[in-house]
mmCIF file of C-alpha atoms in Angstrom:
data_model
loop_
_atom_site.group_PDB
_atom_site.id
_atom_site.type_symbol
_atom_site.label_atom_id
_atom_site.label_comp_id
_atom_site.label_asym_id
_atom_site.label_seq_id
_atom_site.Cartn_x
_atom_site.Cartn_y
_atom_site.Cartn_z
ATOM 1 C CA UNK L 1384 61.358 36.677 41.225
ATOM 2 C CA UNK L 1385 64.313 36.327 39.658
ATOM 3 C CA UNK L 1386 64.841 32.675 41.775
ATOM 4 C CA UNK L 1387 62.531 30.202 39.630
ATOM 5 C CA UNK L 1388 64.066 26.974 41.245
ATOM 6 C CA UNK L 1389 61.922 24.574 43.149
ATOM 7 C CA UNK L 1390 60.672 25.884 46.472
ATOM 8 C CA UNK L 1391 62.931 23.161 48.369
ATOM 9 C CA UNK L 1392 65.948 23.200 46.096
ATOM 10 C CA UNK L 1393 69.103 24.318 47.959
ATOM 11 C CA UNK L 1394 69.669 27.659 46.803
ATOM 12 C CA UNK L 1395 73.350 28.050 44.524
ATOM 13 C CA UNK L 1396 75.770 28.980 46.547
ATOM 14 C CA UNK L 1397 76.833 31.951 44.295
ATOM 15 C CA UNK L 1398 73.741 33.154 44.483
ATOM 16 C CA UNK L 1399 73.494 33.319 48.495
ATOM 17 C CA UNK L 1400 77.100 35.637 48.801
ATOM 18 C CA UNK L 1401 75.637 37.326 44.994
ATOM 19 C CA UNK L 1402 72.937 38.545 47.449
ATOM 20 C CA UNK L 1403 74.545 39.739 50.153
ATOM 21 C CA UNK L 1404 77.037 41.688 48.082
ATOM 22 C CA UNK L 1405 74.148 42.948 45.857
ATOM 23 C CA UNK L 1406 72.508 44.149 49.218
ATOM 24 C CA UNK L 1407 76.035 45.844 50.202
ATOM 25 C CA UNK L 1408 76.124 47.875 46.787
ATOM 26 C CA UNK L 1409 72.640 48.853 47.109
ATOM 27 C CA UNK L 1410 73.553 50.385 51.081
ATOM 28 C CA UNK L 1411 76.281 52.084 49.458
ATOM 29 C CA UNK L 1412 74.487 54.312 47.073
ATOM 30 C CA UNK L 1413 75.482 52.165 43.868
ATOM 31 C CA UNK L 1414 73.659 53.504 41.519
ATOM 32 C CA UNK L 1415 75.581 52.592 37.788
ATOM 33 C CA UNK L 1416 76.660 48.900 37.580
ATOM 34 C CA UNK L 1417 78.540 48.091 34.580
ATOM 35 C CA UNK L 1418 79.954 44.902 33.277
ATOM 36 C CA UNK L 1419 81.915 42.674 31.156
ATOM 37 C CA UNK L 1420 79.931 39.813 31.707
ATOM 38 C CA UNK L 1421 80.903 36.810 33.425
ATOM 39 C CA UNK L 1422 79.769 34.120 34.790
ATOM 40 C CA UNK L 1423 80.721 34.398 38.024
ATOM 41 C CA UNK L 1424 79.059 37.408 38.037
ATOM 42 C CA UNK L 1425 75.950 36.319 36.657
ATOM 43 C CA UNK L 1426 73.503 36.747 39.661
ATOM 44 C CA UNK L 1427 74.591 40.143 40.611
ATOM 45 C CA UNK L 1428 74.148 41.432 36.933
ATOM 46 C CA UNK L 1429 71.034 39.326 36.859
ATOM 47 C CA UNK L 1430 70.080 41.379 40.005
ATOM 48 C CA UNK L 1431 71.199 44.885 38.688
ATOM 49 C CA UNK L 1432 69.217 44.595 35.481
ATOM 50 C CA UNK L 1433 66.138 43.824 37.818
ATOM 51 C CA UNK L 1434 66.783 46.555 40.166
ATOM 52 C CA UNK L 1435 64.910 49.580 39.317
ATOM 53 C CA UNK L 1436 67.521 51.996 41.292
ATOM 54 C CA UNK L 1437 70.411 50.371 39.204
ATOM 55 C CA UNK L 1438 71.555 51.992 35.548
ATOM 56 C CA UNK L 1439 73.574 48.707 34.343
ATOM 57 C CA UNK L 1440 75.266 48.979 31.096
ATOM 58 C CA UNK L 1441 76.963 46.078 29.415
ATOM 59 C CA UNK L 1442 80.691 47.091 27.840
ATOM 60 C CA UNK L 1443 82.586 46.014 25.020
ATOM 61 C CA UNK L 1444 84.906 46.221 27.263
ATOM 62 C CA UNK L 1445 86.334 46.415 30.363
ATOM 63 C CA UNK L 1446 87.990 50.168 31.097
ATOM 64 C CA UNK L 1447 85.280 51.419 29.126
ATOM 65 C CA UNK L 1448 83.917 50.906 32.529
ATOM 66 C CA UNK L 1449 86.270 53.271 34.317
ATOM 67 C CA UNK L 1450 85.041 56.332 31.852
ATOM 68 C CA UNK L 1451 81.551 55.779 32.437
ATOM 69 C CA UNK L 1452 81.749 55.784 36.177
ATOM 70 C CA UNK L 1453 84.036 59.173 36.077
ATOM 71 C CA UNK L 1454 81.497 60.598 34.054
ATOM 72 C CA UNK L 1455 78.532 59.080 36.476
ATOM 73 C CA UNK L 1456 80.701 60.436 39.340
ATOM 74 C CA UNK L 1457 80.799 64.053 37.783
ATOM 75 C CA UNK L 1458 76.826 63.403 37.371
ATOM 76 C CA UNK L 1459 76.643 62.950 41.029
ATOM 77 C CA UNK L 1460 76.318 58.965 41.124
ATOM 78 C CA UNK L 1461 78.532 56.490 42.400
ATOM 79 C CA UNK L 1462 79.290 53.046 40.423
ATOM 80 C CA UNK L 1463 81.072 49.776 40.216
ATOM 81 C CA UNK L 1464 82.445 47.591 37.566
ATOM 82 C CA UNK L 1465 82.044 44.049 37.529
ATOM 83 C CA UNK L 1466 84.943 42.314 35.674
ATOM 84 C CA UNK L 1467 87.180 39.253 35.228
ATOM 85 C CA UNK L 1468 90.544 39.245 35.688
ATOM 86 C CA UNK L 1469 91.231 39.386 31.929
ATOM 87 C CA UNK L 1470 90.058 42.572 32.135
ATOM 88 C CA UNK L 1471 92.008 44.088 34.706
ATOM 89 C CA UNK L 1472 94.691 44.235 32.449
ATOM 90 C CA UNK L 1473 92.570 46.111 29.947
ATOM 91 C CA UNK L 1474 92.290 48.816 32.363
ATOM 92 C CA UNK L 1475 95.682 50.378 33.021
ATOM 93 C CA UNK L 1476 95.771 53.071 31.525
ATOM 94 C CA UNK L 1477 92.475 54.534 31.628
ATOM 95 C CA UNK L 1478 93.489 53.866 35.184
ATOM 96 C CA UNK L 1479 95.099 57.169 34.729
ATOM 97 C CA UNK L 1480 91.610 58.616 35.170
ATOM 98 C CA UNK L 1481 91.449 57.949 38.693
ATOM 99 C CA UNK L 1482 94.563 59.343 40.148
ATOM 100 C CA UNK L 1483 94.241 62.710 37.669
ATOM 101 C CA UNK L 1484 90.987 63.078 38.340
ATOM 102 C CA UNK L 1485 90.494 61.492 42.443
ATOM 103 C CA UNK L 1486 87.629 59.995 42.160
ATOM 104 C CA UNK L 1487 85.480 57.110 43.791
ATOM 105 C CA UNK L 1488 87.038 53.767 42.102
ATOM 106 C CA UNK L 1489 85.257 50.444 43.153
ATOM 107 C CA UNK L 1490 86.159 47.499 40.775
ATOM 108 C CA UNK L 1491 84.643 43.564 41.728
ATOM 109 C CA UNK L 1492 86.672 40.982 40.132
ATOM 110 C CA UNK L 1493 86.220 37.143 39.220
ATOM 111 C CA UNK L 1494 89.328 35.707 39.498
ATOM 112 C CA UNK L 1495 90.484 32.719 36.408
ATOM 113 C CA UNK L 1496 93.528 31.319 35.888
ATOM 114 C CA UNK L 1497 94.629 30.441 39.869
ATOM 115 C CA UNK L 1498 92.294 27.461 40.723
ATOM 116 C CA UNK L 1499 91.630 24.097 38.986
ATOM 117 C CA UNK L 1500 92.317 26.214 35.858
ATOM 118 C CA UNK L 1501 91.380 24.452 32.747
ATOM 119 C CA UNK L 1502 92.371 27.079 30.068
ATOM 120 C CA UNK L 1503 95.843 27.961 30.449
ATOM 121 C CA UNK L 1504 95.534 30.821 28.014
ATOM 122 C CA UNK L 1505 93.481 32.605 31.190
ATOM 123 C CA UNK L 1506 96.674 31.998 33.620
ATOM 124 C CA UNK L 1507 99.078 34.464 32.225
ATOM 125 C CA UNK L 1508 96.487 37.481 33.281
ATOM 126 C CA UNK L 1509 95.271 35.986 36.605
ATOM 127 C CA UNK L 1510 99.041 35.488 37.897
ATOM 128 C CA UNK L 1511 99.533 39.045 37.784
ATOM 129 C CA UNK L 1512 95.489 40.434 37.802
ATOM 130 C CA UNK L 1513 96.352 41.825 41.376
ATOM 131 C CA UNK L 1514 99.463 43.162 40.628
ATOM 132 C CA UNK L 1515 98.767 44.934 37.748
ATOM 133 C CA UNK L 1516 95.986 47.174 39.279
ATOM 134 C CA UNK L 1517 98.398 47.981 42.179
ATOM 135 C CA UNK L 1518 100.366 49.596 39.442
ATOM 136 C CA UNK L 1519 98.076 52.005 39.257
ATOM 137 C CA UNK L 1520 97.396 52.348 42.503
ATOM 138 C CA UNK L 1521 93.894 50.512 42.734
ATOM 139 C CA UNK L 1522 94.051 48.381 46.281
ATOM 140 C CA UNK L 1523 93.952 44.832 45.532
ATOM 141 C CA UNK L 1524 91.428 42.800 48.251
ATOM 142 C CA UNK L 1525 90.980 39.593 47.927
ATOM 143 C CA UNK L 1526 87.881 36.910 49.145
ATOM 144 C CA UNK L 1527 88.749 33.886 49.290
ATOM 145 C CA UNK L 1528 85.599 32.519 51.517
ATOM 146 C CA UNK L 1529 81.907 33.565 50.647
ATOM 147 C CA UNK L 1530 80.733 33.630 53.825
ATOM 148 C CA UNK L 1531 83.392 36.908 53.837
ATOM 149 C CA UNK L 1532 81.942 38.330 50.579
ATOM 150 C CA UNK L 1533 79.753 40.864 51.702
ATOM 151 C CA UNK L 1534 81.254 41.745 54.715
ATOM 152 C CA UNK L 1535 84.769 42.547 52.904
ATOM 153 C CA UNK L 1536 82.748 44.665 49.687
ATOM 154 C CA UNK L 1537 81.059 46.692 52.376
ATOM 155 C CA UNK L 1538 84.205 47.352 54.564
ATOM 156 C CA UNK L 1539 86.317 48.406 50.937
ATOM 157 C CA UNK L 1540 83.350 49.940 49.542
ATOM 158 C CA UNK L 1541 83.523 52.508 53.068
ATOM 159 C CA UNK L 1542 86.951 53.494 52.131
ATOM 160 C CA UNK L 1543 86.379 53.947 48.850
ATOM 161 C CA UNK L 1544 83.374 56.109 48.827
ATOM 162 C CA UNK L 1545 84.701 57.639 52.023
ATOM 163 C CA UNK L 1546 88.186 57.286 52.595
ATOM 164 C CA UNK L 1547 89.552 58.057 49.807
ATOM 165 C CA UNK L 1548 90.730 54.806 48.321
ATOM 166 C CA UNK L 1549 90.534 53.324 44.774
ATOM 167 C CA UNK L 1550 90.218 49.511 45.621
ATOM 168 C CA UNK L 1551 89.965 46.186 43.653
ATOM 169 C CA UNK L 1552 87.521 43.071 45.631
ATOM 170 C CA UNK L 1553 89.076 40.018 43.813
ATOM 171 C CA UNK L 1554 86.540 36.911 44.186
ATOM 172 C CA UNK L 1555 88.892 33.889 44.389
ATOM 173 C CA UNK L 1556 88.332 31.263 41.728
ATOM 174 C CA UNK L 1557 88.265 28.461 44.836
ATOM 175 C CA UNK L 1558 85.258 30.527 45.622
ATOM 176 C CA UNK L 1559 83.536 31.112 42.690
ATOM 177 C CA UNK L 1560 84.661 27.996 40.950
ATOM 178 C CA UNK L 1561 82.618 25.219 42.584
ATOM 179 C CA UNK L 1562 79.768 25.902 40.078
ATOM 180 C CA UNK L 1563 81.023 27.031 37.071
ATOM 181 C CA UNK L 1564 84.561 25.548 35.439
ATOM 182 C CA UNK L 1565 83.778 22.059 36.188
ATOM 183 C CA UNK L 1566 83.146 21.392 32.818
ATOM 184 C CA UNK M 1060 102.665 71.577 7.650
ATOM 185 C CA UNK M 1061 104.065 69.080 5.045
ATOM 186 C CA UNK M 1062 101.857 67.896 2.342
ATOM 187 C CA UNK M 1063 99.897 64.888 3.261
ATOM 188 C CA UNK M 1064 98.086 62.391 1.213
ATOM 189 C CA UNK M 1065 94.711 62.340 1.499
ATOM 190 C CA UNK M 1066 91.486 62.718 -1.050
ATOM 191 C CA UNK M 1067 89.909 65.411 1.872
ATOM 192 C CA UNK M 1068 88.420 68.618 1.038
ATOM 193 C CA UNK M 1069 86.851 69.587 3.911
ATOM 194 C CA UNK M 1070 87.263 73.947 4.217
ATOM 195 C CA UNK M 1071 85.916 74.069 7.529
ATOM 196 C CA UNK M 1072 87.923 75.807 10.558
ATOM 197 C CA UNK M 1073 87.756 74.268 13.734
ATOM 198 C CA UNK M 1074 87.142 77.124 15.551
ATOM 199 C CA UNK M 1075 84.187 78.824 14.026
ATOM 200 C CA UNK M 1076 82.967 74.902 13.939
ATOM 201 C CA UNK M 1077 83.203 74.946 17.833
ATOM 202 C CA UNK M 1078 81.984 78.089 18.361
ATOM 203 C CA UNK M 1079 79.032 77.866 16.184
ATOM 204 C CA UNK M 1080 78.120 74.646 18.197
ATOM 205 C CA UNK M 1081 78.376 76.017 21.707
ATOM 206 C CA UNK M 1082 77.394 79.711 20.569
ATOM 207 C CA UNK M 1083 74.088 78.927 22.316
ATOM 208 C CA UNK M 1084 74.539 76.027 24.995
ATOM 209 C CA UNK M 1085 72.189 76.685 27.455
ATOM 210 C CA UNK M 1086 72.812 74.379 30.126
ATOM 211 C CA UNK M 1087 74.414 71.768 28.000
ATOM 212 C CA UNK M 1088 77.358 69.370 29.875
ATOM 213 C CA UNK M 1089 80.408 69.054 27.836
ATOM 214 C CA UNK M 1090 83.117 66.192 27.697
ATOM 215 C CA UNK M 1091 85.732 67.266 25.601
ATOM 216 C CA UNK M 1092 88.260 64.676 23.870
ATOM 217 C CA UNK M 1093 91.902 65.393 24.399
ATOM 218 C CA UNK M 1094 93.895 67.063 22.205
ATOM 219 C CA UNK M 1095 92.649 70.050 19.803
ATOM 220 C CA UNK M 1096 88.593 69.437 20.708
ATOM 221 C CA UNK M 1097 89.562 70.677 24.365
ATOM 222 C CA UNK M 1098 91.959 73.897 22.934
ATOM 223 C CA UNK M 1099 88.875 74.521 20.693
ATOM 224 C CA UNK M 1100 86.266 74.396 23.493
ATOM 225 C CA UNK M 1101 88.800 76.396 26.387
ATOM 226 C CA UNK M 1102 88.877 79.071 22.928
ATOM 227 C CA UNK M 1103 85.308 79.234 22.472
ATOM 228 C CA UNK M 1104 84.940 79.936 26.589
ATOM 229 C CA UNK M 1105 85.688 78.330 29.620
ATOM 230 C CA UNK M 1106 83.085 76.920 31.728
ATOM 231 C CA UNK M 1107 82.666 75.274 34.680
ATOM 232 C CA UNK M 1108 80.122 72.721 32.567
ATOM 233 C CA UNK M 1109 83.149 71.585 30.612
ATOM 234 C CA UNK M 1110 85.156 68.280 32.256
ATOM 235 C CA UNK M 1111 88.215 68.600 29.989
ATOM 236 C CA UNK M 1112 90.327 65.222 28.780
ATOM 237 C CA UNK M 1113 93.930 65.432 29.509
ATOM 238 C CA UNK M 1114 94.791 61.205 29.088
ATOM 239 C CA UNK M 1115 93.386 57.898 28.921
ATOM 240 C CA UNK M 1116 92.588 58.696 25.315
ATOM 241 C CA UNK M 1117 89.546 57.004 23.849
ATOM 242 C CA UNK M 1118 87.438 57.769 27.156
ATOM 243 C CA UNK M 1119 85.377 60.946 25.489
ATOM 244 C CA UNK M 1120 82.256 59.067 25.361
ATOM 245 C CA UNK M 1121 82.341 56.962 28.293
ATOM 246 C CA UNK M 1122 82.391 59.582 30.367
ATOM 247 C CA UNK M 1123 80.244 61.279 28.514
ATOM 248 C CA UNK M 1124 77.780 58.263 28.876
ATOM 249 C CA UNK M 1125 77.961 57.813 32.256
ATOM 250 C CA UNK M 1126 77.562 61.588 33.021
ATOM 251 C CA UNK M 1127 74.351 61.409 30.618
ATOM 252 C CA UNK M 1128 73.260 58.773 32.472
ATOM 253 C CA UNK M 1129 73.622 60.338 35.741
ATOM 254 C CA UNK M 1130 72.029 63.673 34.739
ATOM 255 C CA UNK M 1131 69.133 62.602 32.276
ATOM 256 C CA UNK M 1132 67.806 65.985 32.101
ATOM 257 C CA UNK M 1133 70.837 68.177 31.315
ATOM 258 C CA UNK M 1134 71.462 67.947 27.675
ATOM 259 C CA UNK M 1135 75.462 65.924 27.101
ATOM 260 C CA UNK M 1136 77.991 66.621 24.316
ATOM 261 C CA UNK M 1137 81.287 65.246 23.752
ATOM 262 C CA UNK M 1138 83.168 66.804 21.702
ATOM 263 C CA UNK M 1139 86.429 65.071 20.214
ATOM 264 C CA UNK M 1140 88.269 64.168 17.050
ATOM 265 C CA UNK M 1141 88.839 61.060 15.050
ATOM 266 C CA UNK M 1142 91.487 59.689 16.630
ATOM 267 C CA UNK M 1143 90.465 60.333 19.959
ATOM 268 C CA UNK M 1144 86.787 58.514 18.894
ATOM 269 C CA UNK M 1145 88.586 55.750 16.720
ATOM 270 C CA UNK M 1146 90.566 54.877 20.217
ATOM 271 C CA UNK M 1147 87.400 53.953 21.709
ATOM 272 C CA UNK M 1148 85.202 52.691 18.882
ATOM 273 C CA UNK M 1149 83.257 50.156 21.082
ATOM 274 C CA UNK M 1150 82.242 52.785 23.268
ATOM 275 C CA UNK M 1151 79.849 53.330 20.356
ATOM 276 C CA UNK M 1152 78.489 50.106 20.681
ATOM 277 C CA UNK M 1153 77.977 50.970 24.477
ATOM 278 C CA UNK M 1154 76.002 54.241 24.006
ATOM 279 C CA UNK M 1155 73.816 52.585 21.138
ATOM 280 C CA UNK M 1156 73.074 49.753 23.327
ATOM 281 C CA UNK M 1157 71.994 51.772 26.273
ATOM 282 C CA UNK M 1158 70.493 54.176 24.577
ATOM 283 C CA UNK M 1159 70.678 57.652 26.782
ATOM 284 C CA UNK M 1160 67.982 60.591 25.522
ATOM 285 C CA UNK M 1161 70.309 63.358 25.877
ATOM 286 C CA UNK M 1162 73.836 62.278 24.441
ATOM 287 C CA UNK M 1163 75.243 63.356 21.429
ATOM 288 C CA UNK M 1164 78.576 63.271 20.142
ATOM 289 C CA UNK M 1165 80.361 65.961 17.430
ATOM 290 C CA UNK M 1166 83.168 64.519 15.910
ATOM 291 C CA UNK M 1167 85.663 66.840 14.587
ATOM 292 C CA UNK M 1168 87.039 65.114 12.006
ATOM 293 C CA UNK M 1169 90.397 66.437 10.103
ATOM 294 C CA UNK M 1170 91.409 62.532 8.890
ATOM 295 C CA UNK M 1171 94.472 63.619 10.930
ATOM 296 C CA UNK M 1172 96.249 62.422 14.512
ATOM 297 C CA UNK M 1173 96.712 66.453 14.970
ATOM 298 C CA UNK M 1174 98.819 66.162 17.746
ATOM 299 C CA UNK M 1175 101.454 63.636 16.497
ATOM 300 C CA UNK M 1176 102.652 65.247 13.723
ATOM 301 C CA UNK M 1177 99.170 64.997 11.165
ATOM 302 C CA UNK M 1178 99.393 61.047 10.533
ATOM 303 C CA UNK M 1179 96.165 60.221 8.943
ATOM 304 C CA UNK M 1180 93.828 58.429 11.028
ATOM 305 C CA UNK M 1181 91.722 55.449 9.706
ATOM 306 C CA UNK M 1182 88.710 58.108 8.591
ATOM 307 C CA UNK M 1183 91.138 59.118 5.897
ATOM 308 C CA UNK M 1184 91.757 55.845 4.492
ATOM 309 C CA UNK M 1185 88.120 54.704 4.102
ATOM 310 C CA UNK M 1186 86.137 53.979 7.171
ATOM 311 C CA UNK M 1187 83.051 55.697 7.635
ATOM 312 C CA UNK M 1188 82.843 56.464 11.228
ATOM 313 C CA UNK M 1189 78.896 57.851 10.870
ATOM 314 C CA UNK M 1190 78.418 54.897 9.005
ATOM 315 C CA UNK M 1191 80.040 52.944 12.379
ATOM 316 C CA UNK M 1192 77.696 55.499 14.378
ATOM 317 C CA UNK M 1193 74.632 55.081 12.374
ATOM 318 C CA UNK M 1194 75.250 50.867 12.608
ATOM 319 C CA UNK M 1195 75.561 51.394 16.544
ATOM 320 C CA UNK M 1196 71.451 52.256 16.625
ATOM 321 C CA UNK M 1197 72.529 55.815 16.868
ATOM 322 C CA UNK M 1198 68.911 58.160 16.231
ATOM 323 C CA UNK M 1199 70.805 60.831 14.106
ATOM 324 C CA UNK M 1200 74.142 60.525 12.077
ATOM 325 C CA UNK M 1201 74.900 63.203 9.408
ATOM 326 C CA UNK M 1202 77.873 64.407 8.146
ATOM 327 C CA UNK M 1203 79.005 68.017 8.194
ATOM 328 C CA UNK M 1204 80.830 69.509 5.369
ATOM 329 C CA UNK M 1205 78.928 73.635 5.373
ATOM 330 C CA UNK M 1206 79.074 75.910 8.489
ATOM 331 C CA UNK M 1207 75.162 76.445 8.380
ATOM 332 C CA UNK M 1208 74.495 73.348 9.587
ATOM 333 C CA UNK M 1209 76.659 73.154 12.479
ATOM 334 C CA UNK M 1210 74.026 75.471 15.077
ATOM 335 C CA UNK M 1211 71.573 73.126 13.964
ATOM 336 C CA UNK M 1212 73.739 70.033 15.035
ATOM 337 C CA UNK M 1213 73.957 72.349 18.339
ATOM 338 C CA UNK M 1214 69.976 72.803 18.685
ATOM 339 C CA UNK M 1215 69.656 68.835 18.166
ATOM 340 C CA UNK M 1216 72.245 67.771 20.898
ATOM 341 C CA UNK M 1217 69.786 70.223 23.374
ATOM 342 C CA UNK M 1218 66.790 67.501 23.393
ATOM 343 C CA UNK M 1219 67.061 64.952 26.265
ATOM 344 C CA UNK M 1220 64.881 62.389 25.401
ATOM 345 C CA UNK M 1221 66.053 61.830 21.234
ATOM 346 C CA UNK M 1222 68.873 59.174 22.048
ATOM 347 C CA UNK M 1223 72.446 59.334 21.433
ATOM 348 C CA UNK M 1224 72.952 61.437 18.186
ATOM 349 C CA UNK M 1225 76.388 61.661 16.564
ATOM 350 C CA UNK M 1226 77.685 64.376 13.410
ATOM 351 C CA UNK M 1227 81.311 64.189 11.737
ATOM 352 C CA UNK M 1228 82.138 67.553 11.448
ATOM 353 C CA UNK M 1229 84.565 67.579 8.589
ATOM 354 C CA UNK M 1230 87.185 70.449 8.727
ATOM 355 C CA UNK M 1231 90.568 71.404 7.615
ATOM 356 C CA UNK M 1232 93.957 70.042 9.124
ATOM 357 C CA UNK M 1233 94.584 73.081 10.771
ATOM 358 C CA UNK M 1234 96.508 73.720 13.882
ATOM 359 C CA UNK M 1235 95.688 76.727 15.426
ATOM 360 C CA UNK M 1236 96.575 78.355 18.310
ATOM 361 C CA UNK M 1237 96.870 76.531 21.576
ATOM 362 C CA UNK M 1238 94.454 77.757 24.042
ATOM 363 C CA UNK M 1239 94.831 75.765 27.015
ATOM 364 C CA UNK M 1240 92.430 75.080 30.063
ATOM 365 C CA UNK M 1241 93.730 73.571 33.273
ATOM 366 C CA UNK M 1242 95.726 70.524 33.424
ATOM 367 C CA UNK M 1243 94.314 69.514 37.176
ATOM 368 C CA UNK M 1244 91.844 66.539 36.821
ATOM 369 C CA UNK M 1245 91.069 67.274 40.356
ATOM 370 C CA UNK M 1246 89.866 70.796 39.777
ATOM 371 C CA UNK M 1247 88.630 69.945 36.465
ATOM 372 C CA UNK M 1248 86.362 67.433 38.202
ATOM 373 C CA UNK M 1249 85.587 69.024 41.145
ATOM 374 C CA UNK M 1250 84.616 72.577 39.508
ATOM 375 C CA UNK M 1251 82.410 70.494 37.340
ATOM 376 C CA UNK M 1252 80.629 68.688 40.494
ATOM 377 C CA UNK M 1253 80.417 71.853 41.892
ATOM 378 C CA UNK M 1254 78.729 73.229 39.484
ATOM 379 C CA UNK M 1255 76.028 70.553 39.537
ATOM 380 C CA UNK M 1256 75.781 71.041 43.299
ATOM 381 C CA UNK M 1257 77.756 67.952 44.306
ATOM 382 C CA UNK M 1258 80.244 68.087 46.918
ATOM 383 C CA UNK M 1259 84.437 67.323 46.488
ATOM 384 C CA UNK M 1260 84.191 64.105 47.674
#
């Protein structure tokens, strides 16, 4: 088991919504989880690595993930890119693949630089994460409440894989920040 | 072409190299880097199992990696140039860490950015591309200077259980006549998938 907590401990909120989202990804027939780590994605990454039906690939920089997902699509498989908001800026030119080759692109983005941020160096990119993705025709959805995460990812995944939409789900720092950024 | 300052003495002709590399390709799936490697592959014969990159420079290795992971029983080759490889050098680390058994990379190294005026790349200035791949945990790396060594690398690329391979093939700085593949990315993608039995969307 991945969860090594005591049986009587309350589940970590991040683990709860992450597990729900992971089930959605499995249901959407996702075979590739490509990622640049972020603590907000820690549980999803852990689950992806442990899941035999998933190929989990760590990247050196986020735009690599767009190439890997296109290659996987050429080979008949679906995937998702997990990244932090700062990584969206690294992706701009490579996102031309999504338009030029018209392949289903889904990314889950954990936000920095927007809510109780203590590191101002995260703020410039955090302010324009959604805009930068939308500049390249990747529609950005936001999740503010952890209870909504699985529902939104499920709906967006359906639009991506059935409805010919390229999309990002931005997971708000307010939602994921409860545990992660206190120190 | 004007004189450029390089110590390269490479004599291999790129079209001859690619022809040798692909002559017994079997069920090889091919991803080509933008620019001359795409023209070279097209000159060797268009094939629905070819994916020609026309943009997103630096993405050839990652596309090949994703394809190799999704099609583990098919040999996958990335055919690219030194400039395109350099733009996504981190992808060698990503491929080396992931270690698909069926991925090979052939780098046509003319030590130049051939599409933009033959400016020297890092490869002309002391950077050892095969050495980078070796340091990234590739199972096999080599520098090829003899045409007789090209076909054996093509055969080596047929194995689907060998880890990641890279050949840095030293070629002349020349610009043969352009043989252009389709520039329609949707067509190239759809044709590639259909050839593997997958639907368009």
